[in-house]
Coordinates of C-alpha atoms in Angstrom, one line a residue:
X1 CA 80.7 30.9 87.8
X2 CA 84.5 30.3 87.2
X3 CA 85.2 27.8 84.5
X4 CA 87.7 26.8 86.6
X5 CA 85.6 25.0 89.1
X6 CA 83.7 23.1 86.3
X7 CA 81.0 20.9 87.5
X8 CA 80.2 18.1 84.4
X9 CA 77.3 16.7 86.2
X10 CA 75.1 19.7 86.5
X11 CA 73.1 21.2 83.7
X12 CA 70.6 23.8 83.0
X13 CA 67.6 23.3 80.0
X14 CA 65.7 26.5 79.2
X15 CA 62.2 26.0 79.8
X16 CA 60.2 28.9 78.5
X17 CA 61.2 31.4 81.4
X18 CA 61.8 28.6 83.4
X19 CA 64.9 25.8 84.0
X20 CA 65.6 22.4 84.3
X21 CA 68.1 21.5 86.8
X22 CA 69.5 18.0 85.4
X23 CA 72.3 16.3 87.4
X24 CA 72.5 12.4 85.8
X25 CA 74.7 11.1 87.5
X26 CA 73.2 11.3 90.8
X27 CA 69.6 11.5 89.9
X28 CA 68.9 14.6 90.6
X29 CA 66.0 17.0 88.5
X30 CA 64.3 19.8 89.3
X31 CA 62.1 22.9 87.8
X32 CA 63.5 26.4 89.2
X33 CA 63.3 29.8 88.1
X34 CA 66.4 31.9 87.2
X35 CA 67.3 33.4 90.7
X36 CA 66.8 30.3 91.7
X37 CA 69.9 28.8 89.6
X38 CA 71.3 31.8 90.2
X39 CA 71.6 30.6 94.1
X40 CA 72.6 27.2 93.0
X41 CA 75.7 28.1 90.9
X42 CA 76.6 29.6 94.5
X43 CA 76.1 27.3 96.5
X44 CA 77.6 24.8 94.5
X45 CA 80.7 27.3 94.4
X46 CA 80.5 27.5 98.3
X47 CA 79.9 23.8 99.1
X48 CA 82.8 23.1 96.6
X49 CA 85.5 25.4 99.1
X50 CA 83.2 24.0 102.1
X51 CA 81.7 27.1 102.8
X52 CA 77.9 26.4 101.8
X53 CA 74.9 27.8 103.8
X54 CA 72.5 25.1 105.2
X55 CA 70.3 27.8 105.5
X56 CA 69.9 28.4 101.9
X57 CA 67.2 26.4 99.9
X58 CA 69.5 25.0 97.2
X59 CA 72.4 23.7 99.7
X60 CA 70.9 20.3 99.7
X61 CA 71.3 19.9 96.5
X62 CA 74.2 21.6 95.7
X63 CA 75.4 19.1 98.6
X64 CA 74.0 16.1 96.3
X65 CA 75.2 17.1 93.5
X66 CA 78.6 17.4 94.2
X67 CA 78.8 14.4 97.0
X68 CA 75.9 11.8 96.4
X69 CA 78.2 8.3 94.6
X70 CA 78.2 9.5 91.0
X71 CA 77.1 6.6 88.6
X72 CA 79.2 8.2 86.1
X73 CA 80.0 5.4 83.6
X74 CA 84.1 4.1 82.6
X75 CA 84.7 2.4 79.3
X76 CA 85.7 -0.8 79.9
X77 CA 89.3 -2.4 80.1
X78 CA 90.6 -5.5 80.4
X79 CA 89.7 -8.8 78.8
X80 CA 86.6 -8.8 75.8
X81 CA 83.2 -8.3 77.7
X82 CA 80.5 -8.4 75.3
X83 CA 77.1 -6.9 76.2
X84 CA 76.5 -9.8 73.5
X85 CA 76.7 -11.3 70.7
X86 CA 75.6 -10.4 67.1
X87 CA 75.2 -13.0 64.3
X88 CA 74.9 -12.2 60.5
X89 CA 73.3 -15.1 59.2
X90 CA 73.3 -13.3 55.5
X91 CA 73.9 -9.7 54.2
X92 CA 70.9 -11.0 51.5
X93 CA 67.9 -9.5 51.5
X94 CA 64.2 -10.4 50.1
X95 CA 63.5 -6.7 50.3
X96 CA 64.1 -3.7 48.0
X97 CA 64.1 -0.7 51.1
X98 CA 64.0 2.5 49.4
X99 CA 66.4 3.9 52.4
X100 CA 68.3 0.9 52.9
X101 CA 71.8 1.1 54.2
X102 CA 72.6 -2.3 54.9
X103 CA 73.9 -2.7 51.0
X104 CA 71.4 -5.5 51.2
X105 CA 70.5 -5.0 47.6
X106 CA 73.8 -5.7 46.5
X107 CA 74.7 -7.5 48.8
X108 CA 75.9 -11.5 47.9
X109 CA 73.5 -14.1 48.2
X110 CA 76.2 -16.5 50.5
X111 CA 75.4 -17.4 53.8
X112 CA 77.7 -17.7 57.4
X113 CA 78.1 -21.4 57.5
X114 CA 76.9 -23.7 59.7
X115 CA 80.8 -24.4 60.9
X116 CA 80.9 -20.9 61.8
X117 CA 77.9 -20.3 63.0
X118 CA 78.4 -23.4 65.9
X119 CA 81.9 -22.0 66.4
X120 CA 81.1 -18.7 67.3
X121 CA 78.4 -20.0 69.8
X122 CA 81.4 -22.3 71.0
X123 CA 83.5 -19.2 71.6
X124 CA 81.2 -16.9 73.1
X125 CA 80.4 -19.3 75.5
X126 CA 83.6 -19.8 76.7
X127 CA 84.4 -16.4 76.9
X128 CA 81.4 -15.7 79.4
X129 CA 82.2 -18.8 81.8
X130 CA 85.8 -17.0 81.8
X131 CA 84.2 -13.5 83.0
X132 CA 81.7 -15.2 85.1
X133 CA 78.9 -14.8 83.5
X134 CA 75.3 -16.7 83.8
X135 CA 73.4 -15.8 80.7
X136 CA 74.0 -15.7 76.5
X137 CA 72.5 -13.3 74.8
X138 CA 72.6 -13.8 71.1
X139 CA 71.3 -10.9 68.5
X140 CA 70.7 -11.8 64.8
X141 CA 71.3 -9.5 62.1
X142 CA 70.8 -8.5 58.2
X143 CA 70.3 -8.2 55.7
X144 CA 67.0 -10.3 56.5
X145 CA 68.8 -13.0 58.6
X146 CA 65.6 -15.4 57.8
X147 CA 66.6 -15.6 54.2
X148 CA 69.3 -18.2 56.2
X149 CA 67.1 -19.6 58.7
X150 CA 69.0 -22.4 58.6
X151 CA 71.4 -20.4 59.7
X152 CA 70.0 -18.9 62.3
X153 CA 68.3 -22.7 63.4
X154 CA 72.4 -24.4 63.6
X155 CA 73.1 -21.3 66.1
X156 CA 70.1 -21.1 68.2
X157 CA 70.4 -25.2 68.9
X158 CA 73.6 -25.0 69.4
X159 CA 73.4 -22.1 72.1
X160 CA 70.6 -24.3 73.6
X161 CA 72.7 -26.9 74.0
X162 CA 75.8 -25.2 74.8
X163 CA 74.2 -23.1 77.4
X164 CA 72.3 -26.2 79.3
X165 CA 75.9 -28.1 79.3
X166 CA 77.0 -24.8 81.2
X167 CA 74.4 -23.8 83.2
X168 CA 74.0 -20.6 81.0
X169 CA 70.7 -18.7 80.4
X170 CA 69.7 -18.3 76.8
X171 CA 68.7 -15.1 74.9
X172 CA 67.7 -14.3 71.6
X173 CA 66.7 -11.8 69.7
X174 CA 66.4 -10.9 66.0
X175 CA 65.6 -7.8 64.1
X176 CA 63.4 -9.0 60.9
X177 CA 61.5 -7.4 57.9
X178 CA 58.4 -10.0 58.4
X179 CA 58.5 -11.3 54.9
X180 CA 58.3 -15.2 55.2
X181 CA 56.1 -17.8 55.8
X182 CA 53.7 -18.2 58.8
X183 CA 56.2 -21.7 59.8
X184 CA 59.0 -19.2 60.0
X185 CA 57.4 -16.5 62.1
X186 CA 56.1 -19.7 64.3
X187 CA 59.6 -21.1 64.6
X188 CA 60.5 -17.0 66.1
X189 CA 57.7 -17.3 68.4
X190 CA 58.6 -20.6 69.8
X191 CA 62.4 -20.3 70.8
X192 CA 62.9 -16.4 70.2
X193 CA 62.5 -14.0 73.2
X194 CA 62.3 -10.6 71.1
X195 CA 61.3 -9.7 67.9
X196 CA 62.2 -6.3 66.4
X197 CA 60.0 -6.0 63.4
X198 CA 60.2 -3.3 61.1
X199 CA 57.0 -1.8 59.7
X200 CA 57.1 1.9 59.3
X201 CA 53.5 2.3 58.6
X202 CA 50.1 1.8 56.6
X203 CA 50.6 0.1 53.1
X204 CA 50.9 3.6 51.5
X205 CA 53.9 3.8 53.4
X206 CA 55.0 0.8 54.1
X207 CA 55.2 -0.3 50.3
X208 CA 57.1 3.3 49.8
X209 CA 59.3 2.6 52.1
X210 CA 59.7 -1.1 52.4
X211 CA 59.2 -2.5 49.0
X212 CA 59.9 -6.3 47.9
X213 CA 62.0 -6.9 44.9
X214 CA 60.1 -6.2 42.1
X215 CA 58.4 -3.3 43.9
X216 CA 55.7 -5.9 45.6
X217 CA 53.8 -5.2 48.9
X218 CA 55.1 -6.7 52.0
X219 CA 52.8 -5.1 53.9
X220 CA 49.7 -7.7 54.5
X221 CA 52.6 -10.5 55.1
X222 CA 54.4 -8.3 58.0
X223 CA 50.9 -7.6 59.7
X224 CA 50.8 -11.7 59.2
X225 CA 54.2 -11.9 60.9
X226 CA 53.4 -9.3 63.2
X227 CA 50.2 -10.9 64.4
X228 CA 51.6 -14.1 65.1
X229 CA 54.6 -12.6 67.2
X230 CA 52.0 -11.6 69.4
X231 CA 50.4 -14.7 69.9
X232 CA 53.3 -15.8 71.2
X233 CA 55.5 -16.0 74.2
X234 CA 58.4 -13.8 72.1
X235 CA 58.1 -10.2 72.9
X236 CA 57.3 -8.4 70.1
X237 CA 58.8 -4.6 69.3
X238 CA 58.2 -2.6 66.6
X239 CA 60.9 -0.3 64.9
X240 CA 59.7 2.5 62.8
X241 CA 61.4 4.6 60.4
X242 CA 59.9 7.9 60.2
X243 CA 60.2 10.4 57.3
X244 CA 58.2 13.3 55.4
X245 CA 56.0 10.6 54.0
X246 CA 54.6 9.2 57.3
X247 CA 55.3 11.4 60.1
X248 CA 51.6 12.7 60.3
X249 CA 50.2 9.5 61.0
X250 CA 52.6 8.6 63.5
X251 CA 49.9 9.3 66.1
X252 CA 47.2 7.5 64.1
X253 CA 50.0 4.3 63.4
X254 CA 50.5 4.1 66.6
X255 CA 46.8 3.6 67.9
X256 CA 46.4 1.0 64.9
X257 CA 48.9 -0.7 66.9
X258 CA 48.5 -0.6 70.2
X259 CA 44.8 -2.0 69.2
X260 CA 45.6 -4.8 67.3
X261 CA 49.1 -6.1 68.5
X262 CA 50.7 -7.0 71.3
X263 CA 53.6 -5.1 72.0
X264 CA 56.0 -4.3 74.5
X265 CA 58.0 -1.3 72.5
X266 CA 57.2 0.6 69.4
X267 CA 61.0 2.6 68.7
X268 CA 60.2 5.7 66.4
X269 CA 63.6 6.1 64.1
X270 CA 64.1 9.1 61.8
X271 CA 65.2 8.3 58.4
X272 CA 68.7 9.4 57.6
X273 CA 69.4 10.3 54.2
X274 CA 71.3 8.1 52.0
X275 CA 71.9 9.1 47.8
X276 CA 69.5 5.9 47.9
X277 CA 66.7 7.6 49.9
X278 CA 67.4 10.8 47.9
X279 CA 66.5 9.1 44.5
X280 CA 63.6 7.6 45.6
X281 CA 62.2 10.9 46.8
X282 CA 62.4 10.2 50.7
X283 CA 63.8 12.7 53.1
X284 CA 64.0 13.4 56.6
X285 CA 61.2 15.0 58.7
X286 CA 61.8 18.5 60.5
X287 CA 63.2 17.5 63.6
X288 CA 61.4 19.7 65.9
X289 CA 58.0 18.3 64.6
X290 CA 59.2 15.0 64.9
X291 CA 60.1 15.4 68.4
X292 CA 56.2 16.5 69.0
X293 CA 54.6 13.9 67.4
X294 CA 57.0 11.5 68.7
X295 CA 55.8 13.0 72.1
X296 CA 52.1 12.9 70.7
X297 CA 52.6 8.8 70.3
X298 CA 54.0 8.6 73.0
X299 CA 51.3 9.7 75.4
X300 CA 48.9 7.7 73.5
X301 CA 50.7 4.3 73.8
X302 CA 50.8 5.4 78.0
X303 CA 47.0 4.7 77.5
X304 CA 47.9 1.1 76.3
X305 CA 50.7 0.5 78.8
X306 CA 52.9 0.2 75.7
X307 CA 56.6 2.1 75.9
X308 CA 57.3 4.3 73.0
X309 CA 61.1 4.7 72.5
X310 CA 63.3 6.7 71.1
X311 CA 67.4 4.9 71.1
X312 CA 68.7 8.0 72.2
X313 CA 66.4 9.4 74.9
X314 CA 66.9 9.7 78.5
X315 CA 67.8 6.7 80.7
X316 CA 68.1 6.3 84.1
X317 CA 71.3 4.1 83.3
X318 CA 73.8 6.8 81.9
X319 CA 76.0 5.3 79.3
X320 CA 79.3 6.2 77.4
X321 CA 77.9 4.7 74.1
X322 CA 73.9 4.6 73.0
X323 CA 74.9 1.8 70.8
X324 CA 76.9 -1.3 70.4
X325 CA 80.0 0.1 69.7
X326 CA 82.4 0.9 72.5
X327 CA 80.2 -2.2 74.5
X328 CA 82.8 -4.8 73.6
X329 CA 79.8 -6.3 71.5
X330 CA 80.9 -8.8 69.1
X331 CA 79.5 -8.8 65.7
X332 CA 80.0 -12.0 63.5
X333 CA 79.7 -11.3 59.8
X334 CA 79.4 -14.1 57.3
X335 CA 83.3 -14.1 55.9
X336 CA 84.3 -14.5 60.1
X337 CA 85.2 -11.0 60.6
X338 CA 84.2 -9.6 64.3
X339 CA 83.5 -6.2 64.5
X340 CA 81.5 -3.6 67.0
X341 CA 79.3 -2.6 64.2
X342 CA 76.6 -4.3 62.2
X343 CA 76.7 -1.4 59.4
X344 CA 78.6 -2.1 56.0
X345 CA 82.3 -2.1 56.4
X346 CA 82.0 0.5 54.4
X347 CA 80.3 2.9 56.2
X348 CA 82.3 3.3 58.6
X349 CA 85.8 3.3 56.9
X350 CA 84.3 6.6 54.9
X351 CA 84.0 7.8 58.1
X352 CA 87.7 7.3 59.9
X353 CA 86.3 4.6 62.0
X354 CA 88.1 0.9 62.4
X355 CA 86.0 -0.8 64.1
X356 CA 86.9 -4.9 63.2
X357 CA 88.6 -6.3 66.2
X358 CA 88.9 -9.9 65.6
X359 CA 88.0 -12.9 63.0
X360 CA 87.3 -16.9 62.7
X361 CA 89.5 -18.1 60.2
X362 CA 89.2 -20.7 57.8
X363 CA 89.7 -23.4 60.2
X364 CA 87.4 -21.8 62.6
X365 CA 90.1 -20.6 65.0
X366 CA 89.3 -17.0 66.7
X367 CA 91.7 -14.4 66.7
X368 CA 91.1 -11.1 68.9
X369 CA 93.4 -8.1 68.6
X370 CA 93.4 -6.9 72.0
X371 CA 94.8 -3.6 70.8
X372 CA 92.1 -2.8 68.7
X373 CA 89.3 -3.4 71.2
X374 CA 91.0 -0.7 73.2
X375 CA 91.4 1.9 70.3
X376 CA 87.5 1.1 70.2
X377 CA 86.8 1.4 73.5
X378 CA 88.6 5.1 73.7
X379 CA 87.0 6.2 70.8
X380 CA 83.5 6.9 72.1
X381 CA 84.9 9.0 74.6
X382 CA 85.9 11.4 72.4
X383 CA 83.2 13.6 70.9
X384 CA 83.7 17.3 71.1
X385 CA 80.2 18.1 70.0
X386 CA 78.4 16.4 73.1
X387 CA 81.0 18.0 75.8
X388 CA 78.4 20.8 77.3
X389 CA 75.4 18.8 76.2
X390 CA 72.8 17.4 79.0
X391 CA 72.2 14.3 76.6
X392 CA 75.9 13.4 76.8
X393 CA 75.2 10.6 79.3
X394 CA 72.3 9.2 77.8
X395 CA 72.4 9.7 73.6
X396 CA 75.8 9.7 73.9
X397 CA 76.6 11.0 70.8
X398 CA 74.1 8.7 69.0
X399 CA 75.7 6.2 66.1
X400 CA 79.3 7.0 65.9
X401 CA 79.4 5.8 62.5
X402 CA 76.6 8.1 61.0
X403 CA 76.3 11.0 64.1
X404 CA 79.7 11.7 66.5
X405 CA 82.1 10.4 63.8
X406 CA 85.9 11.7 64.2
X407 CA 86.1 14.9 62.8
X408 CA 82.2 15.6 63.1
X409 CA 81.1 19.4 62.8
X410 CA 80.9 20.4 66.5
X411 CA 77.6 22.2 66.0
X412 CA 74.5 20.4 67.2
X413 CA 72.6 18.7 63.9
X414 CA 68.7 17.9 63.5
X415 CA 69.5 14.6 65.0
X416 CA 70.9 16.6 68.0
X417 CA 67.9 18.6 68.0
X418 CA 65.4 16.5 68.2
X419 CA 67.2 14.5 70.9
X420 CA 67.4 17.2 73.0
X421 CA 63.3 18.3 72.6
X422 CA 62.8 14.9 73.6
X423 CA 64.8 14.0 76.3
X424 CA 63.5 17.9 77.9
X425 CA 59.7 16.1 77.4
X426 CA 61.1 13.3 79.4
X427 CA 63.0 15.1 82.4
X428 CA 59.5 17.0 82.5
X429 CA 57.6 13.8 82.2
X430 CA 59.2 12.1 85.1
X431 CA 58.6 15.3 87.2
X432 CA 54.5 14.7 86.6
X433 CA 54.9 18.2 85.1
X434 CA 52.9 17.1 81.5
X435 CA 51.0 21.1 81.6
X436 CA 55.0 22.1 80.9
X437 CA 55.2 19.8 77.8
X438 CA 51.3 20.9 76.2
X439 CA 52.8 24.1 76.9
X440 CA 56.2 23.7 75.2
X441 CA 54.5 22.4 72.1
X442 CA 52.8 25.3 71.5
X443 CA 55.9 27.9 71.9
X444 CA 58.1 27.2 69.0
X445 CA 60.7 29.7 70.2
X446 CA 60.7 28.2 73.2
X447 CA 61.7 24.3 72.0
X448 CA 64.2 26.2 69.5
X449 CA 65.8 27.3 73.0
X450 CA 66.3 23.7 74.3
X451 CA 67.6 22.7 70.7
X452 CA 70.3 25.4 69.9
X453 CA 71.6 25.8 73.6
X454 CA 75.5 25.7 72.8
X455 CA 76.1 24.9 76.3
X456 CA 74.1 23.4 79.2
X457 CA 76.4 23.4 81.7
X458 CA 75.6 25.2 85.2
X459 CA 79.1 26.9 85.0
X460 CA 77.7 28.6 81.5
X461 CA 74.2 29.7 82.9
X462 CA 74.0 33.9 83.4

């Protein structure tokens, strides 16, 4: 098919001697065989110069796919829009993560202040009633942001308060180690609506990966937290970072919790490498066998009615960024700077990236620089490695920081990899067609296919 008529919504997945038809931005999936795409690159050639045969079986959905309203996303423009609002109560830590790359171990003990923390509530709020907007959604970040529950106590009352005077809808959500008291992980329950805890596995693990200063067990007190999370009205979510040590009992970890807990999400992460990990003898796992066990847990939390996730999978809401940057999301560190990334600063200047936008001052006045939200906004469009990929709607490129940063190797990586197995187990999935995915996991040649595909596009397929 001629390059020149390019079709970007229209890919083809190798499935052992058989094909995914993916269109995303209509909706569109199907299983064919190769004279059967064969036929649709026609027909979508034909319907294109309005010369496609009704008669044939694939004009329909050449039709669709070329016609159906795309729901291809646009970065946004105009005024700031945040998705929401992040708060970083504290870049301090009470943990001693072996793969940490927060810089929470060295990070300063100082906390946002209280000042701050009511005058960013103040200003978000103002900026959604000038969008039009009926809800505040407020995210709390680390470092462990309850080593400044204060903190975190000045913001949410103030939201509450803020957000009753204007007829708002209140939102919170916190992502949290576990490792306080049983009042602390009462006072989450009580006025928090999500919980993302991290606990990566049984205390083997869990104390390898997830140490306390002075290499104690946090294990017993996150089950405690965990536990009393679900005995609440907050929804509890589990994060999970997965490595050599611990991805085989991911299966196994996640029947222990889908027995004991009560949990709306468990969100399997791979652990990316840092010279910290490295030096504490913790490395990635193999991405294709991730991408089966990950599939493995999956099936079982189905059992439980409990979604196993995976940030970068397939979703029926196709997106130009899987994460918050590019959003317009507003991160509020504890010096005032606002930023679209919760990472260290750090991070992502090694990586060309600029991602601060704004800052509270001193006297707590905001300043945005309009110009830089743009430069942000543009940037996640640009990534040469996920051009021909079928995930580019959906992963996105992944973190921008640490994945699709400028400059980035064009050739698909592990993370890549994996992403692709597992968003091929979830087109198949939503087709009812789980015989293709038992199969698939026993062909290794065959997942390899789906991985190292350079190009998915239809226009590509011979």
């Amino acid at each position: 098919m001629n390059r020149d008529h390019q079709i970007d919504n229209c890919f083809v997945i190798p499935i052992n001697n058989d094909f995914l038809i993916y269109s995303p931005l209509n909706e569109k999936t199907a299983l064919m065989n190769r004279a059967a795409v064969h036929e649709l690159q026609r027909q979508l050639l034909l319907v294109r110069k309005n010369q496609g045969n009704p008669e044939s079986k694939l004009f329909e959905l050449a039709n669709d796919i070329l016609h159906l309203p795309s729901k291809k996303p646009k970065r946004k423009i105009g005024d700031l829009n945040p998705e929401f609002i992040g708060l970083i109560p504290t870049r301090s830590c009470n943990g001693a993560c072996s793969y940490c790359d927060f810089g929470s171990q060295n990070a300063p003990s100082g906390k946002m202040s209280f000042q701050m923390a009511a005058r960013s509530v103040d200003w978000y709020a103002n900026l959604l009633n000038s969008v039009h907007r009926n809800s505040m959604e407020i995210h709390f970040f680390g470092g462990e942001p309850m080593v400044a529950r204060d903190v975190i106590e000045v913001a949410v009352q103030r939201a509450r308060m803020v957000c009753s005077e204007n007829k708002l809808i209140p939102f919170f959500e916190i992502s949290t180690n576990g490792q306080y008291n049983a009042d602390d992980a009462r006072f989450l329950g009580q006025y928090f609506n999500k919980v993302v805890l991290s606990l990566d596995g049984f205390i083997e693990v869990q104390d390898k990966h997830r140490p306390l200063k002075g290499n104690k067990s946090g294990f017993e007190n996150a089950v405690e937290t965990a536990k009393i999370i679900s005995g609440s009205n907050a929804e509890l979510c589990i994060r999970s970072c997965i490595s050599l040590e611990n991805i085989r009992s991911m299966k196994e970890f996640t029947g222990w919790l889908c027995e004991n807990f009560k949990i709306s999400v468990i969100n399997f992460e791979i652990l990316t490498s840092t010279p910290q990990s490295d030096s504490a003898g913790l490395f990635p796992p193999d991405p294709f066998d991730f991408a089966i066990r990950f599939q493995k847990s999956r099936e079982i939390a189905n059992d439980f009615d409990i979604e196993v996730v995976y940030a970068s999978d397939i979703s029926s809401n196709p997106v130009v960024s899987s994460c918050p940057v590019g959003k317009d999301t507003a991160i509020v560190s504890p010096d005032g700077r606002i930023s679209s990334c919760y990472l260290m600063p750090d991070r992502w200047r090694n990586a060309g990236l600029h991602l601060d936008f704004g800052v509270i001052d001193n006297h707590h006045l905001v300043s945005i620089d309009s110009d830089k939200i743009d430069n942000i906004r543009k940037m996640v469009e640009n990534k040469p490695r996920c051009n021909n990929c079928f995930c580019k709607w959906s992963c996105a490129g992944g973190c921008h920081v640490g994945n699709t940063f400028p400059g980035c190797n064009p050739v698909y990586n592990d993370f890549c990899k994996q992403t692709r197995i597992i968003s091929a187990f979830t087109l198949l999935s939503d087709l009812g067609l789980q015989e293709r995915i038992d199969d698939l996991i026993n062909l290794p040649d065959a997942l390899r296919s789906i991985a190292d595909q350079a190009s998915d596009m239809v226009t590509d397929f011979n």
